Structure formats: C-alpha cells, structure tokens
Amino acid sequence: MKDFRLHLIVLILIVVAEKIGNISITVGVGKIVLLPMMYALLMGVATAPRFTKISSEKNVKTASSLLGVTLMLLMARYGTLVGPSLPKILAASPALILQEFGNLGTIIIGVPLAVFVGLKREAIGAAHSVAREPNVALIGERFGLDGPEGRGVMGVYICGTVIGTIFFGLMASLAAAYLPFHPYALAMAAGVGSASMMTAAVGSLSAMFPQMADQIAAFGAASNMLSGLDGLYMSIWMALPFAEWLYRKSYRMKYGVDPEPPVIKNLEEGKEGEAK
C-alpha cells in the first residue's frame, strides 16, 4: 500500500489504453496495427518525473522492480498457448533452433555502423545482441557496466525498453504486408528474448491473421523461450568473439591502426587488467 499512487497511475494508463483499443492503418496491401501496449508505453514515458510531476523517482524505481513479475505472468499465459500447438512446434523445431543464428545479424549491421558514427568499444556492448537482461549481465560480468562496453549495452537496453515494442509492432506489420514470409516464420522471428517486443509483434500479426492467432502466439512464445535458454550461450561462444573480431576489422578500416586492447574485469582479484 506504500505505492498505492503508482498502482493507481498504472491502472489509469491501462484503462485509457484499452479504451483506445487497436488502431489499424492501411498501408498498401497490408496494415499497421497500433496496440494498447504502445499507448500505455508512451503515456508511461510522459508521466516520468523528467516530464511531469505525476510520478516520482521512487515510483520509477518501484515500477522497475515489478517489471520482472509482470513479465512472468505474461510468459505463463503464453505457456498455456504452447501446449495445444506443441505438435506443430515440434515439427518446426529445426527452424526454431536455426533461427537463433539470425541474432548474429545485429553484429554484422550494428558493429560497422557504430564504428562509422564514431563509437569505440561501446559498439561491442551495443551490437553483440538485442541487449536484454541476460546480455546486460554478461557484459557486466565480462567487462563491467562502468566501462565502454557497459555503456553500449545499457544504451541499447534503455532504447529497446522505450521504443523497442513500438518498432517491433510496426516492423511485424510491414514484414507481413510486403515480404514473402509465412506468419509462423514472422512469429518465430519475433522471439528475440524480450517478452514485451515479442508480444507487440505477435499482437500485430494476430490482428492481421486472426484465424492463426493462437498458433502465431504459440510460435512466438516458443521462439522467445528458446532465445532465453540458448541466447546467452550463443552470446558467450559466438556473438561476443565475432563482435570483437568485426570491431577490430572495422576500426582498422576507418582509422588505419589497431584499436586499444579491451579492459577485462578481473573477478578473482577485484581489479581491472588489460587483455593481452
């Protein structure tokens, strides 16, 4: 009850967002579907202490700690959808596993682009993944969050939290309208390890293909679960080494010299040492 004000603000935002409902905008042969989650996110940002006095810094910190609990409830709901569609998911299991390699695309595009605009080792933390909680923990353990890699991963984490759901919802709609991919494939692609981003994309796809809504939600949830399970190991064994290698190549191409060696967090001695 100490945070009654916070719960009241959230309840009002949810009611307003649900009253607005889904808004469909026709774009050529497809539709862009704006979901209540997007309105709630934008209104939540508008009530932040930086912009208004509706909420306080204490409310923001409390809301952050409750985010994990709400996502657990969301994933439990998606778990009930996976069961009835389990035969179809098992039939597509090779595709679900192989699609995880698509996450390496963030490195191929992100690292050279980040170096081109002037970032240094921040590019590795920012572009080695979609920077969700497990990736933030990995970078924090490997390099420390107060270093350049930590600044990079936290920057993408914050941007993804603020605008990621909007971007995923719009991208899923445009991909379904203009690209020759099956809705199940797009649902699998939505499972990048973020429940909120996956929900936004699945919601847009379900609105466009209501006859497949349950199956789309099941494929998205299964893909998101696999990303959470094996995504961290892929980051450790493949994504981070690949990002390091591509960073050195990109840095050498732009500046003509080799980059400075990374500073690795030494957990045993509690010190920082240079990686040789």
GROMACS .gro file of C-alpha atoms in nm:
model
  276
    1MET     CA    1   0.000   0.000   0.000
    2LYS     CA    2   0.303   0.229   0.024
    3ASP     CA    3   0.299   0.251  -0.356
    4PHE     CA    4  -0.075   0.299  -0.392
    5ARG     CA    5  -0.013   0.604  -0.609
    6LEU     CA    6   0.197   0.401  -0.852
    7HIS     CA    7  -0.067   0.129  -0.885
    8LEU     CA    8  -0.335   0.392  -0.941
    9ILE     CA    9  -0.132   0.558  -1.219
   10VAL     CA   10  -0.074   0.221  -1.388
   11LEU     CA   11  -0.442   0.128  -1.361
   12ILE     CA   12  -0.549   0.458  -1.520
   13LEU     CA   13  -0.299   0.417  -1.804
   14ILE     CA   14  -0.420   0.060  -1.871
   15VAL     CA   15  -0.787   0.164  -1.875
   16VAL     CA   16  -0.718   0.453  -2.113
   17ALA     CA   17  -0.504   0.235  -2.343
   18GLU     CA   18  -0.765  -0.043  -2.353
   19LYS     CA   19  -1.041   0.210  -2.423
   20ILE     CA   20  -0.847   0.335  -2.725
   21GLY     CA   21  -0.812  -0.026  -2.845
   22ASN     CA   22  -0.643  -0.145  -3.161
   23ILE     CA   23  -0.598   0.110  -3.438
   24SER     CA   24  -0.538  -0.028  -3.788
   25ILE     CA   25  -0.379   0.191  -4.053
   26THR     CA   26  -0.398   0.055  -4.408
   27VAL     CA   27  -0.067   0.078  -4.593
   28GLY     CA   28  -0.091  -0.060  -4.944
   29VAL     CA   29  -0.191  -0.425  -4.926
   30GLY     CA   30  -0.120  -0.453  -4.554
   31LYS     CA   31  -0.198  -0.288  -4.225
   32ILE     CA   32  -0.003  -0.126  -3.946
   33VAL     CA   33  -0.169  -0.224  -3.620
   34LEU     CA   34  -0.119   0.003  -3.318
   35LEU     CA   35  -0.178  -0.189  -2.995
   36PRO     CA   36  -0.280  -0.071  -2.646
   37MET     CA   37   0.068  -0.168  -2.523
   38MET     CA   38   0.215   0.110  -2.738
   39TYR     CA   39  -0.020   0.373  -2.599
   40ALA     CA   40   0.048   0.260  -2.243
   41LEU     CA   41   0.423   0.278  -2.305
   42LEU     CA   42   0.406   0.630  -2.449
   43MET     CA   43   0.176   0.752  -2.171
   44GLY     CA   44   0.405   0.590  -1.914
   45VAL     CA   45   0.704   0.778  -2.056
   46ALA     CA   46   0.500   1.101  -2.050
   47THR     CA   47   0.431   1.057  -1.677
   48ALA     CA   48   0.800   1.016  -1.591
   49PRO     CA   49   0.946   1.269  -1.344
   50ARG     CA   50   1.160   1.421  -1.619
   51PHE     CA   51   0.846   1.545  -1.797
   52THR     CA   52   0.572   1.578  -1.535
   53LYS     CA   53   0.522   1.555  -1.159
   54ILE     CA   54   0.259   1.282  -1.183
   55SER     CA   55   0.507   1.018  -1.065
   56SER     CA   56   0.822   1.034  -0.854
   57GLU     CA   57   1.168   0.884  -0.879
   58LYS     CA   58   1.065   0.637  -0.609
   59ASN     CA   59   0.769   0.527  -0.825
   60VAL     CA   60   1.003   0.471  -1.119
   61LYS     CA   61   1.239   0.251  -0.915
   62THR     CA   62   0.949   0.051  -0.773
   63ALA     CA   63   0.799   0.002  -1.119
   64SER     CA   64   1.134  -0.123  -1.249
   65SER     CA   65   1.150  -0.388  -0.978
   66LEU     CA   66   0.795  -0.504  -1.058
   67LEU     CA   67   0.859  -0.538  -1.430
   68GLY     CA   68   1.003  -0.888  -1.394
   69VAL     CA   69   0.697  -1.007  -1.202
   70THR     CA   70   0.456  -0.883  -1.469
   71LEU     CA   71   0.660  -1.046  -1.745
   72MET     CA   72   0.648  -1.377  -1.554
   73LEU     CA   73   0.268  -1.360  -1.563
   74LEU     CA   74   0.279  -1.279  -1.934
   75MET     CA   75   0.504  -1.576  -2.012
   76ALA     CA   76   0.282  -1.805  -1.801
   77ARG     CA   77  -0.009  -1.700  -2.022
   78TYR     CA   78   0.193  -1.778  -2.334
   79GLY     CA   79   0.287  -2.113  -2.185
   80THR     CA   80  -0.080  -2.213  -2.195
   81LEU     CA   81  -0.077  -2.146  -2.570
   82VAL     CA   82   0.232  -2.355  -2.642
   83GLY     CA   83   0.077  -2.681  -2.518
   84PRO     CA   84  -0.213  -2.711  -2.767
   85SER     CA   85   0.021  -2.620  -3.055
   86LEU     CA   86   0.304  -2.848  -2.941
   87PRO     CA   87   0.284  -3.089  -3.242
   88LYS     CA   88   0.327  -2.801  -3.488
   89ILE     CA   89   0.609  -2.654  -3.280
   90LEU     CA   90   0.793  -2.988  -3.268
   91ALA     CA   91   0.753  -3.022  -3.643
   92ALA     CA   92   0.917  -2.681  -3.685
   93SER     CA   93   1.183  -2.737  -3.418
   94PRO     CA   94   1.483  -2.732  -3.661
   95ALA     CA   95   1.367  -2.394  -3.789
   96LEU     CA   96   1.321  -2.266  -3.435
   97ILE     CA   97   1.676  -2.366  -3.345
   98LEU     CA   98   1.839  -2.240  -3.666
   99GLN     CA   99   1.661  -1.904  -3.646
  100GLU     CA  100   1.874  -1.824  -3.341
  101PHE     CA  101   2.167  -1.768  -3.578
  102GLY     CA  102   1.971  -1.474  -3.718
  103ASN     CA  103   2.054  -1.285  -3.399
  104LEU     CA  104   2.410  -1.257  -3.530
  105GLY     CA  105   2.272  -1.014  -3.788
  106THR     CA  106   2.278  -0.742  -3.522
  107ILE     CA  107   2.656  -0.772  -3.520
  108ILE     CA  108   2.704  -0.768  -3.897
  109ILE     CA  109   2.499  -0.449  -3.929
  110GLY     CA  110   2.548  -0.284  -3.592
  111VAL     CA  111   2.923  -0.301  -3.527
  112PRO     CA  112   3.046  -0.144  -3.856
  113LEU     CA  113   2.772   0.120  -3.836
  114ALA     CA  114   2.859   0.206  -3.475
  115VAL     CA  115   3.229   0.239  -3.558
  116PHE     CA  116   3.143   0.452  -3.862
  117VAL     CA  117   2.949   0.704  -3.649
  118GLY     CA  118   3.237   0.731  -3.401
  119LEU     CA  119   3.177   0.476  -3.125
  120LYS     CA  120   3.472   0.280  -2.995
  121ARG     CA  121   3.435  -0.030  -2.775
  122GLU     CA  122   3.081   0.080  -2.694
  123ALA     CA  123   2.997  -0.082  -3.030
  124ILE     CA  124   3.069  -0.430  -2.890
  125GLY     CA  125   2.832  -0.397  -2.597
  126ALA     CA  126   2.566  -0.226  -2.806
  127ALA     CA  127   2.563  -0.453  -3.110
  128HIS     CA  128   2.654  -0.802  -2.988
  129SER     CA  129   2.284  -0.876  -2.917
  130VAL     CA  130   1.945  -0.710  -2.866
  131ALA     CA  131   2.072  -0.620  -2.517
  132ARG     CA  132   1.814  -0.774  -2.289
  133GLU     CA  133   1.870  -0.861  -1.922
  134PRO     CA  134   2.092  -1.171  -1.976
  135ASN     CA  135   2.315  -0.976  -2.215
  136VAL     CA  136   2.345  -0.685  -1.972
  137ALA     CA  137   2.451  -0.934  -1.704
  138LEU     CA  138   2.703  -1.094  -1.941
  139ILE     CA  139   2.868  -0.763  -2.032
  140GLY     CA  140   2.866  -0.658  -1.668
  141GLU     CA  141   3.042  -0.980  -1.565
  142ARG     CA  142   3.289  -0.972  -1.854
  143PHE     CA  143   3.378  -0.602  -1.877
  144GLY     CA  144   3.187  -0.419  -1.601
  145LEU     CA  145   2.897  -0.183  -1.665
  146ASP     CA  146   3.105   0.128  -1.593
  147GLY     CA  147   3.328   0.065  -1.898
  148PRO     CA  148   3.261   0.146  -2.265
  149GLU     CA  149   3.109  -0.195  -2.334
  150GLY     CA  150   2.876  -0.147  -2.037
  151ARG     CA  151   2.771   0.196  -2.161
  152GLY     CA  152   2.697   0.046  -2.501
  153VAL     CA  153   2.480  -0.239  -2.377
  154MET     CA  154   2.291  -0.017  -2.133
  155GLY     CA  155   2.223   0.240  -2.404
  156VAL     CA  156   2.065  -0.021  -2.630
  157TYR     CA  157   1.880  -0.176  -2.334
  158ILE     CA  158   1.718   0.157  -2.249
  159CYS     CA  159   1.635   0.236  -2.612
  160GLY     CA  160   1.488  -0.112  -2.657
  161THR     CA  161   1.275  -0.074  -2.347
  162VAL     CA  162   1.140   0.265  -2.457
  163ILE     CA  163   1.087   0.221  -2.832
  164GLY     CA  164   1.150  -0.149  -2.894
  165THR     CA  165   0.786  -0.255  -2.860
  166ILE     CA  166   0.673   0.017  -3.099
  167PHE     CA  167   0.940  -0.074  -3.353
  168PHE     CA  168   0.866  -0.447  -3.334
  169GLY     CA  169   0.493  -0.396  -3.372
  170LEU     CA  170   0.534  -0.178  -3.680
  171MET     CA  171   0.808  -0.395  -3.831
  172ALA     CA  172   0.599  -0.712  -3.796
  173SER     CA  173   0.306  -0.549  -3.973
  174LEU     CA  174   0.518  -0.419  -4.259
  175ALA     CA  175   0.700  -0.752  -4.296
  176ALA     CA  176   0.369  -0.940  -4.308
  177ALA     CA  177   0.232  -0.700  -4.569
  178TYR     CA  178   0.530  -0.670  -4.803
  179LEU     CA  179   0.767  -0.965  -4.752
  180PRO     CA  180   0.701  -1.321  -4.874
  181PHE     CA  181   0.725  -1.485  -4.530
  182HIS     CA  182   0.470  -1.710  -4.365
  183PRO     CA  183   0.309  -1.566  -4.047
  184TYR     CA  184   0.461  -1.854  -3.847
  185ALA     CA  185   0.810  -1.755  -3.967
  186LEU     CA  186   0.749  -1.395  -3.864
  187ALA     CA  187   0.621  -1.511  -3.526
  188MET     CA  188   0.941  -1.713  -3.476
  189ALA     CA  189   1.148  -1.412  -3.576
  190ALA     CA  190   0.968  -1.204  -3.310
  191GLY     CA  191   1.107  -1.422  -3.029
  192VAL     CA  192   1.438  -1.246  -2.969
  193GLY     CA  193   1.438  -1.288  -2.593
  194SER     CA  194   1.221  -0.990  -2.499
  195ALA     CA  195   0.867  -1.067  -2.384
  196SER     CA  196   0.742  -0.714  -2.448
  197MET     CA  197   0.887  -0.691  -2.801
  198MET     CA  198   0.760  -1.037  -2.889
  199THR     CA  199   0.414  -0.952  -2.757
  200ALA     CA  200   0.396  -0.638  -2.969
  201ALA     CA  201   0.495  -0.824  -3.286
  202VAL     CA  202   0.265  -1.119  -3.214
  203GLY     CA  203  -0.022  -0.881  -3.143
  204SER     CA  204   0.021  -0.710  -3.479
  205LEU     CA  205   0.044  -1.044  -3.663
  206SER     CA  206  -0.260  -1.182  -3.480
  207ALA     CA  207  -0.464  -0.877  -3.580
  208MET     CA  208  -0.367  -0.928  -3.945
  209PHE     CA  209  -0.421  -1.307  -3.937
  210PRO     CA  210  -0.693  -1.367  -3.676
  211GLN     CA  211  -0.755  -1.722  -3.800
  212MET     CA  212  -0.395  -1.809  -3.696
  213ALA     CA  213  -0.384  -1.603  -3.376
  214ASP     CA  214  -0.330  -1.891  -3.131
  215GLN     CA  215  -0.067  -2.060  -3.347
  216ILE     CA  216   0.117  -1.729  -3.403
  217ALA     CA  217   0.124  -1.665  -3.027
  218ALA     CA  218   0.248  -2.020  -2.963
  219PHE     CA  219   0.531  -1.995  -3.216
  220GLY     CA  220   0.632  -1.654  -3.085
  221ALA     CA  221   0.633  -1.776  -2.724
  222ALA     CA  222   0.828  -2.092  -2.807
  223SER     CA  223   1.086  -1.894  -3.004
  224ASN     CA  224   1.118  -1.640  -2.724
  225MET     CA  225   1.167  -1.919  -2.471
  226LEU     CA  226   1.443  -2.078  -2.681
  227SER     CA  227   1.611  -1.739  -2.721
  228GLY     CA  228   1.614  -1.702  -2.346
  229LEU     CA  229   1.760  -2.050  -2.299
  230ASP     CA  230   2.030  -2.063  -2.564
  231GLY     CA  231   2.069  -1.694  -2.646
  232LEU     CA  232   2.311  -1.634  -2.359
  233TYR     CA  233   2.534  -1.926  -2.460
  234MET     CA  234   2.533  -1.807  -2.820
  235SER     CA  235   2.642  -1.464  -2.697
  236ILE     CA  236   2.927  -1.617  -2.494
  237TRP     CA  237   3.059  -1.857  -2.757
  238MET     CA  238   2.977  -1.684  -3.086
  239ALA     CA  239   2.836  -1.332  -3.064
  240LEU     CA  240   3.098  -1.166  -2.839
  241PRO     CA  241   3.402  -1.318  -3.015
  242PHE     CA  242   3.252  -1.230  -3.353
  243ALA     CA  243   3.174  -0.875  -3.237
  244GLU     CA  244   3.532  -0.834  -3.111
  245TRP     CA  245   3.675  -0.955  -3.442
  246LEU     CA  246   3.446  -0.737  -3.655
  247TYR     CA  247   3.516  -0.436  -3.432
  248ARG     CA  248   3.891  -0.471  -3.489
  249LYS     CA  249   3.839  -0.503  -3.864
  250SER     CA  250   3.603  -0.205  -3.880
  251TYR     CA  251   3.829   0.009  -3.658
  252ARG     CA  252   4.132  -0.070  -3.872
  253MET     CA  253   3.942   0.019  -4.189
  254LYS     CA  254   3.832   0.357  -4.053
  255TYR     CA  255   4.137   0.472  -3.858
  256GLY     CA  256   4.419   0.273  -4.018
  257VAL     CA  257   4.551   0.147  -3.682
  258ASP     CA  258   4.462  -0.131  -3.444
  259PRO     CA  259   4.222  -0.045  -3.160
  260GLU     CA  260   4.325  -0.034  -2.796
  261PRO     CA  261   4.303  -0.373  -2.617
  262PRO     CA  262   3.993  -0.424  -2.400
  263VAL     CA  263   3.989  -0.384  -2.025
  264ILE     CA  264   3.862  -0.712  -1.879
  265LYS     CA  265   3.706  -0.722  -1.535
  266ASN     CA  266   3.911  -0.948  -1.309
  267LEU     CA  267   3.659  -1.104  -1.073
  268GLU     CA  268   3.914  -1.304  -0.872
  269GLU     CA  269   4.137  -1.013  -0.773
  270GLY     CA  270   3.869  -0.745  -0.788
  271LYS     CA  271   4.087  -0.545  -1.025
  272GLU     CA  272   4.089  -0.448  -1.388
  273GLY     CA  273   4.359  -0.577  -1.613
  274GLU     CA  274   4.435  -0.532  -1.976
  275ALA     CA  275   4.362  -0.825  -2.203
  276LYS     CA  276   4.670  -0.929  -2.388
   0.00000   0.00000   0.00000
